[in-house]
Amino acid sequence: QVQLVQSGAEVKKPGASVKVSCKVSGYILIELSMHWVRQAPGKGLEWMGGFDPEDGETIYAQKFQGRVTMTEDKSTDTAYMELSSLRSEDTAVYYCATDPDYWGQGTLVTVSS
Amino acid sequence: DIQMTQSPSSLSASVGDRVTITCQASQDISNSLNWYKQKPGKVPKLLIYDASNLEIGVPPRFSGSGSGTNFTFTISSLQPEDIATYYCLQYDNLPRTFGQGTKLEIK
């Protein structure tokens, strides 16, 4: 059974960075295309970026370009999403999600001074 | 980027009603569309993939149709456990884009 287990909740100050991890079990990470989605409190789902298997690159939503980095450690089947220059509007639950469709449990990131 | 326009944003219906939600894409996405259900504080759950295919284990009262730019999601007979927010997602092109969501309530 495929499971995606994310790291725990984080509280960060404005201007800081956060790195969220997503550990895959029951599958090999290289056989999945990993994406990251976030959801601000009371708001809808927002796609942040993900792996494009057609060209082997990670594509970021324009809104996050320059602030987000998505990486993978194939030796541990763990994906990472790092978001920098945090502001209060980045307070959200961050999800990893794959093709085929599996989701992590979500990681709450709170940005507050 | 492809824009997904989902409507309505909220919907109130009675148990047993037929419920329809639509998503319109700003350009042709073929049948590259998923429908998700999300309850508060929970992970989104895939209901329909490739616009019209029912995910394993999802009750047959849920269905999807459409291709190109216009898509429809239907609950044939609304049940109390269907109260949730529903989202469409296009995956024809990166960046992927979600619809704005439809919050479904019981009348």
mmCIF file with all atom_site columns, C-alpha atoms in Angstrom:
data_model
loop_
_atom_site.group_PDB
_atom_site.id
_atom_site.type_symbol
_atom_site.label_atom_id
_atom_site.label_alt_id
_atom_site.label_comp_id
_atom_site.label_asym_id
_atom_site.label_entity_id
_atom_site.label_seq_id
_atom_site.pdbx_PDB_ins_code
_atom_site.Cartn_x
_atom_site.Cartn_y
_atom_site.Cartn_z
_atom_site.occupancy
_atom_site.B_iso_or_equiv
_atom_site.pdbx_formal_charge
_atom_site.auth_seq_id
_atom_site.auth_comp_id
_atom_site.auth_asym_id
_atom_site.auth_atom_id
_atom_site.pdbx_PDB_model_num
ATOM 1   C CA . GLN A 1 1   ? 0.000   0.000  0.000   1.00 0.00 ? 1   GLN A CA 1
ATOM 2   C CA . VAL A 1 2   ? 1.346   3.393  -0.994  1.00 0.00 ? 2   VAL A CA 1
ATOM 3   C CA . GLN A 1 3   ? 1.753   5.929  1.791   1.00 0.00 ? 3   GLN A CA 1
ATOM 4   C CA . LEU A 1 4   ? 3.035   9.481  1.742   1.00 0.00 ? 4   LEU A CA 1
ATOM 5   C CA . VAL A 1 5   ? 4.037   10.677 5.208   1.00 0.00 ? 5   VAL A CA 1
ATOM 6   C CA . GLN A 1 6   ? 4.833   14.339 5.635   1.00 0.00 ? 6   GLN A CA 1
ATOM 7   C CA . SER A 1 7   ? 6.837   16.132 8.283   1.00 0.00 ? 7   SER A CA 1
ATOM 8   C CA . GLY A 1 8   ? 5.187   17.873 11.191  1.00 0.00 ? 8   GLY A CA 1
ATOM 9   C CA . ALA A 1 9   ? 3.708   21.315 11.617  1.00 0.00 ? 9   ALA A CA 1
ATOM 10  C CA . GLU A 1 10  ? 5.994   24.327 11.496  1.00 0.00 ? 10  GLU A CA 1
ATOM 11  C CA . VAL A 1 11  ? 5.819   27.853 12.854  1.00 0.00 ? 11  VAL A CA 1
ATOM 12  C CA . LYS A 1 12  ? 8.025   30.364 11.095  1.00 0.00 ? 12  LYS A CA 1
ATOM 13  C CA . LYS A 1 13  ? 8.667   34.074 11.265  1.00 0.00 ? 13  LYS A CA 1
ATOM 14  C CA . PRO A 1 14  ? 8.189   36.307 8.229   1.00 0.00 ? 14  PRO A CA 1
ATOM 15  C CA . GLY A 1 15  ? 11.228  36.219 5.985   1.00 0.00 ? 15  GLY A CA 1
ATOM 16  C CA . ALA A 1 16  ? 12.284  32.737 7.072   1.00 0.00 ? 16  ALA A CA 1
ATOM 17  C CA . SER A 1 17  ? 12.273  29.532 5.015   1.00 0.00 ? 17  SER A CA 1
ATOM 18  C CA . VAL A 1 18  ? 10.504  26.238 5.580   1.00 0.00 ? 18  VAL A CA 1
ATOM 19  C CA . LYS A 1 19  ? 11.320  22.801 4.236   1.00 0.00 ? 19  LYS A CA 1
ATOM 20  C CA . VAL A 1 20  ? 8.594   20.173 4.233   1.00 0.00 ? 20  VAL A CA 1
ATOM 21  C CA . SER A 1 21  ? 9.385   16.522 3.608   1.00 0.00 ? 21  SER A CA 1
ATOM 22  C CA . CYS A 1 22  ? 7.257   13.762 2.106   1.00 0.00 ? 22  CYS A CA 1
ATOM 23  C CA . LYS A 1 23  ? 8.405   10.162 2.640   1.00 0.00 ? 23  LYS A CA 1
ATOM 24  C CA . VAL A 1 24  ? 7.080   7.603  0.171   1.00 0.00 ? 24  VAL A CA 1
ATOM 25  C CA . SER A 1 25  ? 6.563   3.996  1.156   1.00 0.00 ? 25  SER A CA 1
ATOM 26  C CA . GLY A 1 26  ? 5.040   1.108  -0.774  1.00 0.00 ? 26  GLY A CA 1
ATOM 27  C CA . TYR A 1 27  ? 6.350   2.572  -4.019  1.00 0.00 ? 27  TYR A CA 1
ATOM 28  C CA . ILE A 1 28  ? 9.605   3.824  -5.487  1.00 0.00 ? 28  ILE A CA 1
ATOM 29  C CA . LEU A 1 29  ? 9.794   7.589  -5.719  1.00 0.00 ? 29  LEU A CA 1
ATOM 30  C CA . ILE A 1 30  ? 11.321  7.558  -9.199  1.00 0.00 ? 30  ILE A CA 1
ATOM 31  C CA . GLU A 1 31  ? 8.217   5.761  -10.470 1.00 0.00 ? 31  GLU A CA 1
ATOM 32  C CA . LEU A 1 32  ? 5.984   8.585  -9.269  1.00 0.00 ? 32  LEU A CA 1
ATOM 33  C CA . SER A 1 33  ? 5.567   12.169 -10.411 1.00 0.00 ? 33  SER A CA 1
ATOM 34  C CA . MET A 1 34  ? 5.524   14.319 -7.290  1.00 0.00 ? 34  MET A CA 1
ATOM 35  C CA . HIS A 1 35  ? 3.511   17.518 -6.980  1.00 0.00 ? 35  HIS A CA 1
ATOM 36  C CA . TRP A 1 36  ? 2.922   19.991 -4.190  1.00 0.00 ? 36  TRP A CA 1
ATOM 37  C CA . VAL A 1 37  ? -0.414  21.628 -3.420  1.00 0.00 ? 37  VAL A CA 1
ATOM 38  C CA . ARG A 1 38  ? -1.287  24.093 -0.712  1.00 0.00 ? 38  ARG A CA 1
ATOM 39  C CA . GLN A 1 39  ? -4.493  25.290 0.930   1.00 0.00 ? 39  GLN A CA 1
ATOM 40  C CA . ALA A 1 40  ? -4.724  28.488 2.939   1.00 0.00 ? 40  ALA A CA 1
ATOM 41  C CA . PRO A 1 41  ? -7.252  28.537 5.791   1.00 0.00 ? 41  PRO A CA 1
ATOM 42  C CA . GLY A 1 42  ? -10.777 28.596 4.371   1.00 0.00 ? 42  GLY A CA 1
ATOM 43  C CA . LYS A 1 43  ? -9.476  28.756 0.800   1.00 0.00 ? 43  LYS A CA 1
ATOM 44  C CA . GLY A 1 44  ? -9.261  26.441 -2.180  1.00 0.00 ? 44  GLY A CA 1
ATOM 45  C CA . LEU A 1 45  ? -6.558  24.113 -3.424  1.00 0.00 ? 45  LEU A CA 1
ATOM 46  C CA . GLU A 1 46  ? -3.567  25.696 -5.121  1.00 0.00 ? 46  GLU A CA 1
ATOM 47  C CA . TRP A 1 47  ? -1.039  23.787 -7.234  1.00 0.00 ? 47  TRP A CA 1
ATOM 48  C CA . MET A 1 48  ? 2.502   24.960 -6.473  1.00 0.00 ? 48  MET A CA 1
ATOM 49  C CA . GLY A 1 49  ? 4.628   22.822 -8.745  1.00 0.00 ? 49  GLY A CA 1
ATOM 50  C CA . GLY A 1 50  ? 5.484   19.329 -9.802  1.00 0.00 ? 50  GLY A CA 1
ATOM 51  C CA . PHE A 1 51  ? 7.506   16.962 -11.910 1.00 0.00 ? 51  PHE A CA 1
ATOM 52  C CA . ASP A 1 52  ? 6.955   16.855 -15.666 1.00 0.00 ? 52  ASP A CA 1
ATOM 53  C CA . PRO A 1 53  ? 7.912   13.357 -16.838 1.00 0.00 ? 53  PRO A CA 1
ATOM 54  C CA . GLU A 1 54  ? 7.876   14.457 -20.480 1.00 0.00 ? 54  GLU A CA 1
ATOM 55  C CA . ASP A 1 55  ? 10.981  16.584 -20.106 1.00 0.00 ? 55  ASP A CA 1
ATOM 56  C CA . GLY A 1 56  ? 12.253  15.391 -16.750 1.00 0.00 ? 56  GLY A CA 1
ATOM 57  C CA . GLU A 1 57  ? 12.001  18.790 -15.126 1.00 0.00 ? 57  GLU A CA 1
ATOM 58  C CA . THR A 1 58  ? 10.180  20.255 -12.177 1.00 0.00 ? 58  THR A CA 1
ATOM 59  C CA . ILE A 1 59  ? 7.777   23.008 -13.149 1.00 0.00 ? 59  ILE A CA 1
ATOM 60  C CA . TYR A 1 60  ? 6.741   25.703 -10.659 1.00 0.00 ? 60  TYR A CA 1
ATOM 61  C CA . ALA A 1 61  ? 3.643   27.841 -10.716 1.00 0.00 ? 61  ALA A CA 1
ATOM 62  C CA . GLN A 1 62  ? 4.626   31.348 -11.719 1.00 0.00 ? 62  GLN A CA 1
ATOM 63  C CA . LYS A 1 63  ? 3.377   32.692 -8.401  1.00 0.00 ? 63  LYS A CA 1
ATOM 64  C CA . PHE A 1 64  ? 6.078   30.766 -6.540  1.00 0.00 ? 64  PHE A CA 1
ATOM 65  C CA . GLN A 1 65  ? 8.972   30.957 -8.997  1.00 0.00 ? 65  GLN A CA 1
ATOM 66  C CA . GLY A 1 66  ? 12.100  32.197 -7.292  1.00 0.00 ? 66  GLY A CA 1
ATOM 67  C CA . ARG A 1 67  ? 10.808  31.275 -3.833  1.00 0.00 ? 67  ARG A CA 1
ATOM 68  C CA . VAL A 1 68  ? 10.146  27.545 -4.062  1.00 0.00 ? 68  VAL A CA 1
ATOM 69  C CA . THR A 1 69  ? 12.451  24.600 -4.616  1.00 0.00 ? 69  THR A CA 1
ATOM 70  C CA . MET A 1 70  ? 11.253  21.023 -4.960  1.00 0.00 ? 70  MET A CA 1
ATOM 71  C CA . THR A 1 71  ? 13.795  18.245 -4.648  1.00 0.00 ? 71  THR A CA 1
ATOM 72  C CA . GLU A 1 72  ? 13.942  14.497 -4.231  1.00 0.00 ? 72  GLU A CA 1
ATOM 73  C CA . ASP A 1 73  ? 16.281  12.132 -2.437  1.00 0.00 ? 73  ASP A CA 1
ATOM 74  C CA . LYS A 1 74  ? 15.943  8.886  -4.342  1.00 0.00 ? 74  LYS A CA 1
ATOM 75  C CA . SER A 1 75  ? 18.086  7.021  -1.841  1.00 0.00 ? 75  SER A CA 1
ATOM 76  C CA . THR A 1 76  ? 15.448  7.550  0.853   1.00 0.00 ? 76  THR A CA 1
ATOM 77  C CA . ASP A 1 77  ? 12.342  7.937  -1.373  1.00 0.00 ? 77  ASP A CA 1
ATOM 78  C CA . THR A 1 78  ? 11.742  11.344 0.165   1.00 0.00 ? 78  THR A CA 1
ATOM 79  C CA . ALA A 1 79  ? 10.606  14.503 -1.578  1.00 0.00 ? 79  ALA A CA 1
ATOM 80  C CA . TYR A 1 80  ? 11.119  18.003 -0.245  1.00 0.00 ? 80  TYR A CA 1
ATOM 81  C CA . MET A 1 81  ? 9.490   21.371 -0.789  1.00 0.00 ? 81  MET A CA 1
ATOM 82  C CA . GLU A 1 82  ? 11.317  24.453 0.428   1.00 0.00 ? 82  GLU A CA 1
ATOM 83  C CA . LEU A 1 83  ? 9.613   27.839 0.424   1.00 0.00 ? 83  LEU A CA 1
ATOM 84  C CA . SER A 1 84  ? 11.631  30.936 1.236   1.00 0.00 ? 84  SER A CA 1
ATOM 85  C CA . SER A 1 85  ? 10.919  34.571 2.107   1.00 0.00 ? 85  SER A CA 1
ATOM 86  C CA . LEU A 1 86  ? 7.819   33.504 3.983   1.00 0.00 ? 86  LEU A CA 1
ATOM 87  C CA . ARG A 1 87  ? 4.998   35.952 4.578   1.00 0.00 ? 87  ARG A CA 1
ATOM 88  C CA . SER A 1 88  ? 1.750   35.675 6.489   1.00 0.00 ? 88  SER A CA 1
ATOM 89  C CA . GLU A 1 89  ? -0.120  34.782 3.293   1.00 0.00 ? 89  GLU A CA 1
ATOM 90  C CA . ASP A 1 90  ? 1.933   31.571 3.095   1.00 0.00 ? 90  ASP A CA 1
ATOM 91  C CA . THR A 1 91  ? 0.156   30.232 6.167   1.00 0.00 ? 91  THR A CA 1
ATOM 92  C CA . ALA A 1 92  ? -1.448  27.086 4.784   1.00 0.00 ? 92  ALA A CA 1
ATOM 93  C CA . VAL A 1 93  ? -1.576  23.319 4.784   1.00 0.00 ? 93  VAL A CA 1
ATOM 94  C CA . TYR A 1 94  ? 0.956   21.978 2.304   1.00 0.00 ? 94  TYR A CA 1
ATOM 95  C CA . TYR A 1 95  ? 0.316   18.635 0.636   1.00 0.00 ? 95  TYR A CA 1
ATOM 96  C CA . CYS A 1 96  ? 2.516   16.376 -1.446  1.00 0.00 ? 96  CYS A CA 1
ATOM 97  C CA . ALA A 1 97  ? 0.565   14.463 -4.080  1.00 0.00 ? 97  ALA A CA 1
ATOM 98  C CA . THR A 1 98  ? 1.578   12.047 -6.789  1.00 0.00 ? 98  THR A CA 1
ATOM 99  C CA . ASP A 1 99  ? 0.661   10.614 -10.162 1.00 0.00 ? 99  ASP A CA 1
ATOM 100 C CA . PRO A 1 100 ? -0.953  8.120  -9.702  1.00 0.00 ? 100 PRO A CA 1
ATOM 101 C CA . ASP A 1 101 ? -3.142  9.897  -7.191  1.00 0.00 ? 101 ASP A CA 1
ATOM 102 C CA . TYR A 1 102 ? -1.808  9.535  -3.665  1.00 0.00 ? 102 TYR A CA 1
ATOM 103 C CA . TRP A 1 103 ? -1.687  12.349 -1.111  1.00 0.00 ? 103 TRP A CA 1
ATOM 104 C CA . GLY A 1 104 ? 0.275   13.055 2.040   1.00 0.00 ? 104 GLY A CA 1
ATOM 105 C CA . GLN A 1 105 ? -1.594  13.938 5.199   1.00 0.00 ? 105 GLN A CA 1
ATOM 106 C CA . GLY A 1 106 ? -0.683  17.615 4.927   1.00 0.00 ? 106 GLY A CA 1
ATOM 107 C CA . THR A 1 107 ? 1.691   19.854 6.868   1.00 0.00 ? 107 THR A CA 1
ATOM 108 C CA . LEU A 1 108 ? 0.457   23.045 8.492   1.00 0.00 ? 108 LEU A CA 1
ATOM 109 C CA . VAL A 1 109 ? 2.902   25.905 8.085   1.00 0.00 ? 109 VAL A CA 1
ATOM 110 C CA . THR A 1 110 ? 2.101   28.978 10.142  1.00 0.00 ? 110 THR A CA 1
ATOM 111 C CA . VAL A 1 111 ? 3.900   32.227 9.408   1.00 0.00 ? 111 VAL A CA 1
ATOM 112 C CA . SER A 1 112 ? 3.633   34.665 12.274  1.00 0.00 ? 112 SER A CA 1
ATOM 113 C CA . SER A 1 113 ? 5.780   37.240 13.990  1.00 0.00 ? 113 SER A CA 1
ATOM 114 C CA . ASP B 2 1   ? -1.685  28.979 -18.030 1.00 0.00 ? 1   ASP B CA 1
ATOM 115 C CA . ILE B 2 2   ? -5.027  27.215 -18.276 1.00 0.00 ? 2   ILE B CA 1
ATOM 116 C CA . GLN B 2 3   ? -7.783  28.772 -16.182 1.00 0.00 ? 3   GLN B CA 1
ATOM 117 C CA . MET B 2 4   ? -10.512 26.560 -14.747 1.00 0.00 ? 4   MET B CA 1
ATOM 118 C CA . THR B 2 5   ? -13.831 28.251 -14.060 1.00 0.00 ? 5   THR B CA 1
ATOM 119 C CA . GLN B 2 6   ? -15.931 26.176 -11.690 1.00 0.00 ? 6   GLN B CA 1
ATOM 120 C CA . SER B 2 7   ? -19.548 26.895 -10.853 1.00 0.00 ? 7   SER B CA 1
ATOM 121 C CA . PRO B 2 8   ? -21.461 27.344 -8.720  1.00 0.00 ? 8   PRO B CA 1
ATOM 122 C CA . SER B 2 9   ? -19.228 28.360 -5.821  1.00 0.00 ? 9   SER B CA 1
ATOM 123 C CA . SER B 2 10  ? -21.828 27.076 -3.380  1.00 0.00 ? 10  SER B CA 1
ATOM 124 C CA . LEU B 2 11  ? -24.891 24.932 -3.654  1.00 0.00 ? 11  LEU B CA 1
ATOM 125 C CA . SER B 2 12  ? -27.681 23.970 -1.290  1.00 0.00 ? 12  SER B CA 1
ATOM 126 C CA . ALA B 2 13  ? -29.713 20.868 -2.099  1.00 0.00 ? 13  ALA B CA 1
ATOM 127 C CA . SER B 2 14  ? -31.952 18.319 -0.437  1.00 0.00 ? 14  SER B CA 1
ATOM 128 C CA . VAL B 2 15  ? -31.208 14.675 0.206   1.00 0.00 ? 15  VAL B CA 1
ATOM 129 C CA . GLY B 2 16  ? -32.144 12.733 -2.903  1.00 0.00 ? 16  GLY B CA 1
ATOM 130 C CA . ASP B 2 17  ? -31.658 15.694 -5.249  1.00 0.00 ? 17  ASP B CA 1
ATOM 131 C CA . ARG B 2 18  ? -29.617 15.512 -8.423  1.00 0.00 ? 18  ARG B CA 1
ATOM 132 C CA . VAL B 2 19  ? -26.643 17.878 -8.142  1.00 0.00 ? 19  VAL B CA 1
ATOM 133 C CA . THR B 2 20  ? -24.532 19.206 -10.999 1.00 0.00 ? 20  THR B CA 1
ATOM 134 C CA . ILE B 2 21  ? -21.267 21.140 -10.920 1.00 0.00 ? 21  ILE B CA 1
ATOM 135 C CA . THR B 2 22  ? -19.473 22.425 -13.985 1.00 0.00 ? 22  THR B CA 1
ATOM 136 C CA . CYS B 2 23  ? -15.901 23.300 -14.875 1.00 0.00 ? 23  CYS B CA 1
ATOM 137 C CA . GLN B 2 24  ? -14.892 25.202 -17.957 1.00 0.00 ? 24  GLN B CA 1
ATOM 138 C CA . ALA B 2 25  ? -11.310 25.257 -19.167 1.00 0.00 ? 25  ALA B CA 1
ATOM 139 C CA . SER B 2 26  ? -9.832  28.295 -20.916 1.00 0.00 ? 26  SER B CA 1
ATOM 140 C CA . GLN B 2 27  ? -8.470  26.004 -23.624 1.00 0.00 ? 27  GLN B CA 1
ATOM 141 C CA . ASP B 2 28  ? -8.865  22.453 -24.853 1.00 0.00 ? 28  ASP B CA 1
ATOM 142 C CA . ILE B 2 29  ? -7.666  19.980 -22.213 1.00 0.00 ? 29  ILE B CA 1
ATOM 143 C CA . SER B 2 30  ? -9.030  16.856 -23.924 1.00 0.00 ? 30  SER B CA 1
ATOM 144 C CA . ASN B 2 31  ? -10.267 14.647 -21.054 1.00 0.00 ? 31  ASN B CA 1
ATOM 145 C CA . SER B 2 32  ? -7.442  15.496 -18.634 1.00 0.00 ? 32  SER B CA 1
ATOM 146 C CA . LEU B 2 33  ? -9.636  16.363 -15.695 1.00 0.00 ? 33  LEU B CA 1
ATOM 147 C CA . ASN B 2 34  ? -10.086 15.004 -12.177 1.00 0.00 ? 34  ASN B CA 1
ATOM 148 C CA . TRP B 2 35  ? -12.850 15.655 -9.663  1.00 0.00 ? 35  TRP B CA 1
ATOM 149 C CA . TYR B 2 36  ? -12.070 15.675 -5.927  1.00 0.00 ? 36  TYR B CA 1
ATOM 150 C CA . LYS B 2 37  ? -14.140 15.738 -2.769  1.00 0.00 ? 37  LYS B CA 1
ATOM 151 C CA . GLN B 2 38  ? -12.762 17.400 0.348   1.00 0.00 ? 38  GLN B CA 1
ATOM 152 C CA . LYS B 2 39  ? -14.252 17.504 3.810   1.00 0.00 ? 39  LYS B CA 1
ATOM 153 C CA . PRO B 2 40  ? -13.003 20.094 6.319   1.00 0.00 ? 40  PRO B CA 1
ATOM 154 C CA . GLY B 2 41  ? -9.597  19.203 7.718   1.00 0.00 ? 41  GLY B CA 1
ATOM 155 C CA . LYS B 2 42  ? -9.263  16.199 5.427   1.00 0.00 ? 42  LYS B CA 1
ATOM 156 C CA . VAL B 2 43  ? -7.140  15.284 2.438   1.00 0.00 ? 43  VAL B CA 1
ATOM 157 C CA . PRO B 2 44  ? -8.819  15.661 -0.971  1.00 0.00 ? 44  PRO B CA 1
ATOM 158 C CA . LYS B 2 45  ? -10.220 12.396 -2.262  1.00 0.00 ? 45  LYS B CA 1
ATOM 159 C CA . LEU B 2 46  ? -10.211 11.510 -5.946  1.00 0.00 ? 46  LEU B CA 1
ATOM 160 C CA . LEU B 2 47  ? -13.664 10.610 -7.255  1.00 0.00 ? 47  LEU B CA 1
ATOM 161 C CA . ILE B 2 48  ? -13.405 10.869 -11.042 1.00 0.00 ? 48  ILE B CA 1
ATOM 162 C CA . TYR B 2 49  ? -10.336 10.710 -13.290 1.00 0.00 ? 49  TYR B CA 1
ATOM 163 C CA . ASP B 2 50  ? -9.931  11.290 -17.025 1.00 0.00 ? 50  ASP B CA 1
ATOM 164 C CA . ALA B 2 51  ? -13.165 13.300 -16.867 1.00 0.00 ? 51  ALA B CA 1
ATOM 165 C CA . SER B 2 52  ? -15.532 10.345 -16.687 1.00 0.00 ? 52  SER B CA 1
ATOM 166 C CA . ASN B 2 53  ? -13.899 7.361  -14.999 1.00 0.00 ? 53  ASN B CA 1
ATOM 167 C CA . LEU B 2 54  ? -15.059 6.430  -11.518 1.00 0.00 ? 54  LEU B CA 1
ATOM 168 C CA . GLU B 2 55  ? -12.257 5.784  -9.066  1.00 0.00 ? 55  GLU B CA 1
ATOM 169 C CA . ILE B 2 56  ? -12.357 2.333  -7.472  1.00 0.00 ? 56  ILE B CA 1
ATOM 170 C CA . GLY B 2 57  ? -14.583 2.270  -4.403  1.00 0.00 ? 57  GLY B CA 1
ATOM 171 C CA . VAL B 2 58  ? -16.457 5.468  -5.233  1.00 0.00 ? 58  VAL B CA 1
ATOM 172 C CA . PRO B 2 59  ? -20.255 5.050  -5.205  1.00 0.00 ? 59  PRO B CA 1
ATOM 173 C CA . PRO B 2 60  ? -21.882 5.005  -8.652  1.00 0.00 ? 60  PRO B CA 1
ATOM 174 C CA . ARG B 2 61  ? -24.127 7.963  -7.800  1.00 0.00 ? 61  ARG B CA 1
ATOM 175 C CA . PHE B 2 62  ? -21.079 10.067 -8.713  1.00 0.00 ? 62  PHE B CA 1
ATOM 176 C CA . SER B 2 63  ? -20.335 10.614 -12.385 1.00 0.00 ? 63  SER B CA 1
ATOM 177 C CA . GLY B 2 64  ? -18.423 12.910 -14.688 1.00 0.00 ? 64  GLY B CA 1
ATOM 178 C CA . SER B 2 65  ? -18.689 13.845 -18.330 1.00 0.00 ? 65  SER B CA 1
ATOM 179 C CA . GLY B 2 66  ? -17.262 16.199 -20.895 1.00 0.00 ? 66  GLY B CA 1
ATOM 180 C CA . SER B 2 67  ? -14.166 16.785 -22.950 1.00 0.00 ? 67  SER B CA 1
ATOM 181 C CA . GLY B 2 68  ? -12.366 19.697 -24.514 1.00 0.00 ? 68  GLY B CA 1
ATOM 182 C CA . THR B 2 69  ? -13.344 22.720 -22.479 1.00 0.00 ? 69  THR B CA 1
ATOM 183 C CA . ASN B 2 70  ? -16.633 21.837 -20.788 1.00 0.00 ? 70  ASN B CA 1
ATOM 184 C CA . PHE B 2 71  ? -17.021 19.327 -17.986 1.00 0.00 ? 71  PHE B CA 1
ATOM 185 C CA . THR B 2 72  ? -19.810 18.261 -15.684 1.00 0.00 ? 72  THR B CA 1
ATOM 186 C CA . PHE B 2 73  ? -19.807 16.464 -12.345 1.00 0.00 ? 73  PHE B CA 1
ATOM 187 C CA . THR B 2 74  ? -23.060 14.936 -11.146 1.00 0.00 ? 74  THR B CA 1
ATOM 188 C CA . ILE B 2 75  ? -24.357 13.360 -7.964  1.00 0.00 ? 75  ILE B CA 1
ATOM 189 C CA . SER B 2 76  ? -27.478 11.497 -9.016  1.00 0.00 ? 76  SER B CA 1
ATOM 190 C CA . SER B 2 77  ? -29.060 11.312 -5.564  1.00 0.00 ? 77  SER B CA 1
ATOM 191 C CA . LEU B 2 78  ? -27.518 13.475 -2.870  1.00 0.00 ? 78  LEU B CA 1
ATOM 192 C CA . GLN B 2 79  ? -26.697 11.748 0.404   1.00 0.00 ? 79  GLN B CA 1
ATOM 193 C CA . PRO B 2 80  ? -25.858 13.435 3.744   1.00 0.00 ? 80  PRO B CA 1
ATOM 194 C CA . GLU B 2 81  ? -22.287 12.143 3.571   1.00 0.00 ? 81  GLU B CA 1
ATOM 195 C CA . ASP B 2 82  ? -21.785 14.003 0.294   1.00 0.00 ? 82  ASP B CA 1
ATOM 196 C CA . ILE B 2 83  ? -21.587 17.326 2.128   1.00 0.00 ? 83  ILE B CA 1
ATOM 197 C CA . ALA B 2 84  ? -18.146 18.620 1.225   1.00 0.00 ? 84  ALA B CA 1
ATOM 198 C CA . THR B 2 85  ? -16.325 20.947 -1.132  1.00 0.00 ? 85  THR B CA 1
ATOM 199 C CA . TYR B 2 86  ? -15.702 19.639 -4.636  1.00 0.00 ? 86  TYR B CA 1
ATOM 200 C CA . TYR B 2 87  ? -12.849 20.653 -6.926  1.00 0.00 ? 87  TYR B CA 1
ATOM 201 C CA . CYS B 2 88  ? -11.931 20.024 -10.528 1.00 0.00 ? 88  CYS B CA 1
ATOM 202 C CA . LEU B 2 89  ? -8.271  19.783 -11.550 1.00 0.00 ? 89  LEU B CA 1
ATOM 203 C CA . GLN B 2 90  ? -6.853  19.949 -15.058 1.00 0.00 ? 90  GLN B CA 1
ATOM 204 C CA . TYR B 2 91  ? -3.646  18.026 -15.689 1.00 0.00 ? 91  TYR B CA 1
ATOM 205 C CA . ASP B 2 92  ? -3.362  18.393 -19.456 1.00 0.00 ? 92  ASP B CA 1
ATOM 206 C CA . ASN B 2 93  ? -0.674  21.049 -19.090 1.00 0.00 ? 93  ASN B CA 1
ATOM 207 C CA . LEU B 2 94  ? 1.698   22.257 -16.447 1.00 0.00 ? 94  LEU B CA 1
ATOM 208 C CA . PRO B 2 95  ? 1.074   24.307 -14.438 1.00 0.00 ? 95  PRO B CA 1
ATOM 209 C CA . ARG B 2 96  ? -1.881  22.273 -13.271 1.00 0.00 ? 96  ARG B CA 1
ATOM 210 C CA . THR B 2 97  ? -4.839  24.296 -12.129 1.00 0.00 ? 97  THR B CA 1
ATOM 211 C CA . PHE B 2 98  ? -7.765  23.683 -9.815  1.00 0.00 ? 98  PHE B CA 1
ATOM 212 C CA . GLY B 2 99  ? -11.216 25.106 -10.071 1.00 0.00 ? 99  GLY B CA 1
ATOM 213 C CA . GLN B 2 100 ? -12.243 27.461 -7.291  1.00 0.00 ? 100 GLN B CA 1
ATOM 214 C CA . GLY B 2 101 ? -14.310 24.811 -5.546  1.00 0.00 ? 101 GLY B CA 1
ATOM 215 C CA . THR B 2 102 ? -18.008 24.213 -4.928  1.00 0.00 ? 102 THR B CA 1
ATOM 216 C CA . LYS B 2 103 ? -19.230 24.035 -1.356  1.00 0.00 ? 103 LYS B CA 1
ATOM 217 C CA . LEU B 2 104 ? -22.174 21.667 -1.182  1.00 0.00 ? 104 LEU B CA 1
ATOM 218 C CA . GLU B 2 105 ? -24.644 21.960 1.689   1.00 0.00 ? 105 GLU B CA 1
ATOM 219 C CA . ILE B 2 106 ? -27.819 20.182 2.670   1.00 0.00 ? 106 ILE B CA 1
ATOM 220 C CA . LYS B 2 107 ? -30.985 22.242 2.472   1.00 0.00 ? 107 LYS B CA 1
#
